[in-house]
CSV table of C-alpha atoms in Angstrom, one decimal:
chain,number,residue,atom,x,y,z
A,1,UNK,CA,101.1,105.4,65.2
A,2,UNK,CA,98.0,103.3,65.0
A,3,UNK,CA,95.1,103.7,63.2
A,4,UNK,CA,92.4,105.5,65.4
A,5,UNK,CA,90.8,105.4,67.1
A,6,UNK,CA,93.0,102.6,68.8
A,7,UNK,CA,91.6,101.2,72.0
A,8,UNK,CA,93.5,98.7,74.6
A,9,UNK,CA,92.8,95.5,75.7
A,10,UNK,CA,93.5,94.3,79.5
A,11,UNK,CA,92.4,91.7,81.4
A,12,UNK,CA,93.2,88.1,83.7
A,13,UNK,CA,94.5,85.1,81.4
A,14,UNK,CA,92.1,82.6,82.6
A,15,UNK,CA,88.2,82.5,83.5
A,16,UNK,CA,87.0,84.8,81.1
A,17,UNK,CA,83.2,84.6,81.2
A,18,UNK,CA,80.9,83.9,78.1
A,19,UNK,CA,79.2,87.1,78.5
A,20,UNK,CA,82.7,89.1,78.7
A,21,UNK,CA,83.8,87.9,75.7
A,22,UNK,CA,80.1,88.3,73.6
A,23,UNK,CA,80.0,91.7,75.3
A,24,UNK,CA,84.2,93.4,74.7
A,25,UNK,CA,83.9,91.5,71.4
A,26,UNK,CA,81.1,93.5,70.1
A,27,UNK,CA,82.8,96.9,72.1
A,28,UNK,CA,86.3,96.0,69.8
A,29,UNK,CA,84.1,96.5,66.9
A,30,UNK,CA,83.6,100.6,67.0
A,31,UNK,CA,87.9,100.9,67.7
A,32,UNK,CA,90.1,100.9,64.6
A,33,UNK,CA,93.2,99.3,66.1
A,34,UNK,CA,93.6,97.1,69.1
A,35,UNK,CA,96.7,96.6,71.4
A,36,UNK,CA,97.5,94.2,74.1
A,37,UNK,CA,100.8,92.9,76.1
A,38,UNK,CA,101.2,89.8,74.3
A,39,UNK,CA,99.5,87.0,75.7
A,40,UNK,CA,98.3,84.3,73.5
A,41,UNK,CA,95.2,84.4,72.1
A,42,UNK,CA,93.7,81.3,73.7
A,43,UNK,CA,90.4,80.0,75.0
A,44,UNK,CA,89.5,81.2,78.6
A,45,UNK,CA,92.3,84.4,78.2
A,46,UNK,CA,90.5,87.9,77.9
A,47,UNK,CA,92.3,87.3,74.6
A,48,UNK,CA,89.5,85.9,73.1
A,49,UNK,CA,87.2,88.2,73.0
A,50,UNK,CA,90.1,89.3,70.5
A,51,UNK,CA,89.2,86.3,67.8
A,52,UNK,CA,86.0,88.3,65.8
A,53,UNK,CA,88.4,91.5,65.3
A,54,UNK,CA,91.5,89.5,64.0
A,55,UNK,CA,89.4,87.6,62.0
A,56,UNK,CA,88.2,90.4,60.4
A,57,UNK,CA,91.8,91.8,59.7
A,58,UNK,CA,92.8,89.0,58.6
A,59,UNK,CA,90.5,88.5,55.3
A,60,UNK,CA,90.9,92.3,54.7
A,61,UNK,CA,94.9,91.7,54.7
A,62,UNK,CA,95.3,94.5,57.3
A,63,UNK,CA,96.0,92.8,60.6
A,64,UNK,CA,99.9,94.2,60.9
A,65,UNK,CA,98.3,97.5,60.6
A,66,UNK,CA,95.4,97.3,63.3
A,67,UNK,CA,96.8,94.3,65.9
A,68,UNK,CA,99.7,95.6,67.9
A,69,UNK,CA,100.7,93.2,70.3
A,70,UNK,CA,103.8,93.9,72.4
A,71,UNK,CA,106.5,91.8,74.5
A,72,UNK,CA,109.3,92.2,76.4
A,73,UNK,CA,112.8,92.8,75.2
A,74,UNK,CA,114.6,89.7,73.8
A,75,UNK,CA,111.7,87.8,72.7
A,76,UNK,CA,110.7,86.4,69.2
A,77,UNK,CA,107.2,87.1,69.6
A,78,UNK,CA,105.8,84.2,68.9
A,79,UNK,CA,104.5,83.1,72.1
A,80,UNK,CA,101.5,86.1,71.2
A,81,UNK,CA,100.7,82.7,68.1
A,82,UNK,CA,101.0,79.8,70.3
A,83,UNK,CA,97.3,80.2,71.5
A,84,UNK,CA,94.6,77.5,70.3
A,85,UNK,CA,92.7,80.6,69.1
A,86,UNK,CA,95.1,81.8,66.8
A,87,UNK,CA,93.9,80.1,63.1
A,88,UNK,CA,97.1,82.7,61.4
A,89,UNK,CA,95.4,85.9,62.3
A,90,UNK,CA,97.4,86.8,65.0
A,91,UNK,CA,100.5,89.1,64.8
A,92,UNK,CA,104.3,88.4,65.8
A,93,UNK,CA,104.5,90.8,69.0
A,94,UNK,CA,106.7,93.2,68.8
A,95,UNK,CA,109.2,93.8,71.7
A,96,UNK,CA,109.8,96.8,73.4
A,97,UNK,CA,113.9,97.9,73.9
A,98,UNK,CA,115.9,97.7,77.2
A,99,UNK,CA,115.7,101.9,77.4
A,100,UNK,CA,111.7,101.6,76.6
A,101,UNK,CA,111.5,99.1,79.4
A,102,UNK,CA,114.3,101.2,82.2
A,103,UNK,CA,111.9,104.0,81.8
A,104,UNK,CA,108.5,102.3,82.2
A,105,UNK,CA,109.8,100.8,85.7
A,106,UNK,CA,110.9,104.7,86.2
A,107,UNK,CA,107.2,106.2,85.5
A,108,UNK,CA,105.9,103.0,87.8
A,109,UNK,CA,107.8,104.5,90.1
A,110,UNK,CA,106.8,108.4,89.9
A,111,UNK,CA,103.3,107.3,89.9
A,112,UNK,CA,102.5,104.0,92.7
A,113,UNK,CA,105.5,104.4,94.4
A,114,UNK,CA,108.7,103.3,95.5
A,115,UNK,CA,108.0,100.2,96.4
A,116,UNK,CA,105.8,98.6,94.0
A,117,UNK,CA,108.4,95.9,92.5
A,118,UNK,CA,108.6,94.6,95.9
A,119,UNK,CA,105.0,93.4,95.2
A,120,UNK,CA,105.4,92.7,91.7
A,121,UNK,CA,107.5,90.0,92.0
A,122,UNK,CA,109.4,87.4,89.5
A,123,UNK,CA,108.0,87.7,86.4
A,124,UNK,CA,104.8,90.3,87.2
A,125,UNK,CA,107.8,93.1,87.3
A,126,UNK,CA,108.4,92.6,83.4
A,127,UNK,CA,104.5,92.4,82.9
A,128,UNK,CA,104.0,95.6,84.7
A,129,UNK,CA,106.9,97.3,83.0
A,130,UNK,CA,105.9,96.3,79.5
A,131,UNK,CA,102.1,97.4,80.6
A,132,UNK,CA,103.5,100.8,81.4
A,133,UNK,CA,105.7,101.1,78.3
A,134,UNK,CA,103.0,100.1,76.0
A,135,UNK,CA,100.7,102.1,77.4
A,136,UNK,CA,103.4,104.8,76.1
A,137,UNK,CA,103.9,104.1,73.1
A,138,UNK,CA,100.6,103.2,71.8
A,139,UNK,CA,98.8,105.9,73.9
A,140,UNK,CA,95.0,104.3,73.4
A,141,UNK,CA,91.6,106.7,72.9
A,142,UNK,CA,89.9,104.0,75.6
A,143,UNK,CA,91.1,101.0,77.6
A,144,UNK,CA,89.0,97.9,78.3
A,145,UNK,CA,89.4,95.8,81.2
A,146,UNK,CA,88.0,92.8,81.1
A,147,UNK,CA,87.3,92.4,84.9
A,148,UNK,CA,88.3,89.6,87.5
A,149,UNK,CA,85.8,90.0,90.0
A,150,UNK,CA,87.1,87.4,92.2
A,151,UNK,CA,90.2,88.9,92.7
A,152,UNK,CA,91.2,88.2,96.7
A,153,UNK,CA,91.3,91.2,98.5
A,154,UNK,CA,95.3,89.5,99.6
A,155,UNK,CA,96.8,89.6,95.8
A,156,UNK,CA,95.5,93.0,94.9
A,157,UNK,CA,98.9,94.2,95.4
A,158,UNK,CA,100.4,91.6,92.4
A,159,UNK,CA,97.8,92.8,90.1
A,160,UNK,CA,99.0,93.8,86.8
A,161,UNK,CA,95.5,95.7,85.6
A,162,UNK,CA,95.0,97.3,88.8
A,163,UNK,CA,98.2,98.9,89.1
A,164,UNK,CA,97.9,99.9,85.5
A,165,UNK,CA,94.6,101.6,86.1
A,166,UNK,CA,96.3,103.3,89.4
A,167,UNK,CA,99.3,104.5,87.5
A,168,UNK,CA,97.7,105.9,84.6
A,169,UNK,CA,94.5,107.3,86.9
A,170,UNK,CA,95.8,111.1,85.9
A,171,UNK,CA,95.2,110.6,82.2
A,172,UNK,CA,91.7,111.3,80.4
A,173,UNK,CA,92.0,108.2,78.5
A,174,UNK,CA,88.7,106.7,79.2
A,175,UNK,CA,88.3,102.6,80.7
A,176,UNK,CA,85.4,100.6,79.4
A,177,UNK,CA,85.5,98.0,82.4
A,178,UNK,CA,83.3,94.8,81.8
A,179,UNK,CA,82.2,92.7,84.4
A,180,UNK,CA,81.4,89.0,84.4
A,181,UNK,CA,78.2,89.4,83.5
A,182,UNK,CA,78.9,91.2,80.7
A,183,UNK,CA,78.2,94.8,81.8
A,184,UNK,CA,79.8,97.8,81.6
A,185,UNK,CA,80.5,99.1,84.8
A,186,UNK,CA,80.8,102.4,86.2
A,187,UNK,CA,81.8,104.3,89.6
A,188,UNK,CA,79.0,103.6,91.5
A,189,UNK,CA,79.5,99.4,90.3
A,190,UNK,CA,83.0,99.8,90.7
A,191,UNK,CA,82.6,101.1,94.3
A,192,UNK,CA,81.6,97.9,96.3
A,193,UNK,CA,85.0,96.5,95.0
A,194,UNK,CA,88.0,97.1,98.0
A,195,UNK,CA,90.7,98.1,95.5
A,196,UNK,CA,88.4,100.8,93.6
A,197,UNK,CA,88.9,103.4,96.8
A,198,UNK,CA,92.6,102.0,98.0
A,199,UNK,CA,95.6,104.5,98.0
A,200,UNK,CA,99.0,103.3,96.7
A,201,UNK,CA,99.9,103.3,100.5
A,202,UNK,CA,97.2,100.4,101.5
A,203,UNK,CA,98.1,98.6,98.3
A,204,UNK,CA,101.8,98.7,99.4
A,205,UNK,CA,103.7,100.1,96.9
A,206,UNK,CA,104.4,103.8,98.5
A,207,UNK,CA,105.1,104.0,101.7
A,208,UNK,CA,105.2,107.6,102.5
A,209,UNK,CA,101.6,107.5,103.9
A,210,UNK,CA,97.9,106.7,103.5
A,211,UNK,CA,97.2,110.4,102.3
A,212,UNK,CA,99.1,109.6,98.8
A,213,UNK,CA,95.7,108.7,97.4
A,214,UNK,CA,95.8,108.0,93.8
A,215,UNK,CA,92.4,110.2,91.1
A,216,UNK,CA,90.2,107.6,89.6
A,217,UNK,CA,90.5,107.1,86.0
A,218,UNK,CA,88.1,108.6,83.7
A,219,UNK,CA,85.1,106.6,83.1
């Protein structure tokens, strides 16, 4: 169990803007643990908005205890401390078991839909399944998502954070989302994006009709 409260960190490996990362940086500070899927902590990643906190665990000797980076099974985790960012304060990752994994593509299933690893091809149906699991296992008091607001409308059904935010929609854990300018967003921000308002049927992954609508997560 991770110290609380924990929050979790999500977001696009490249583009990240100046303001995101001055802006989640300084939103990391209030959480007592952090958690992300194990990408590197590089330059550009939403990973580096990351640097401040694991700095600060570091030189307090406490950063197994508060970082909690994940990875899929049969990794080393040590691809989480190849980033250019990493200066020894970043944690091995540690990877989630076959069964842990089985079940996660099971509750992707149960919540966007049949179909959803038809879309999440290669390797995005590992990096949705370990998203789900972790999301388990280290169940966060707040999620922030460090927003791609150029996402094309064409690849929304590939997107790792949006299905995240779609499967998980029913639970009261609260998302912090962060645009590029480095504001928090809420509904009425969020609305003039396509893939706020789209059913699991229009983003492809459940087929059994438009009216499968999935709530909005708790903002």
């Amino acid at each position: 169990e991770p110290p609380r409260p924990h929050v979790r960190l999500i977001g696009m490996s490249g583009a990240i803007s100046r303001e995101q990362v001055a802006t989640v940086s300084k939103l990391i500070e209030s959480y007592a643990s952090i958690s992300w899927d194990g990408d590197k902590v590089c330059s550009g990643c939403f990973t580096e908005a990351l640097v401040p906190f694991l700095e600060r665990a570091k030189a307090a000797g406490r950063t197994a205890a508060v970082a909690r980076p994940r990875c899929l099974p049969g990794l080393d985790g040590t691809h989480t401390q190849a980033g250019d960012l990493d200066h020894g304060a970043v944690p091995r990752a540690e990877p989630i078991t076959h069964a842990q994994y089985d079940k996660a593509t099971g509750l992707l299933s149960e919540r966007l839909g049949q179909h959803w690893q038809e879309t999440f091809t290669g390797d995005m149906t590992g990096y949705m399944a370990l998203a789900a699991a972790h999301r388990v296992l280290a169940q966060p008091d707040a999620v922030i998502w460090v927003l791609d607001e150029n996402r094309a409308v064409e690849k929304y059904y590939a997107w790792a954070c949006l299905g995240e935010f779609k499967a998980f929609s029913t639970d009261s854990v609260p998302y912090r989302i962060v645009g590029s300018d480095g504001s928090e967003l809420g509904p009425d921000e969020l609305a003039k994006f396509p893939w706020f308002g789209m059913s699991n049927a229009e983003l492809r992954w459940d087929r059994r009709g438009s009216e499968n609508a999935t709530a909005q997560p708790t903002m």
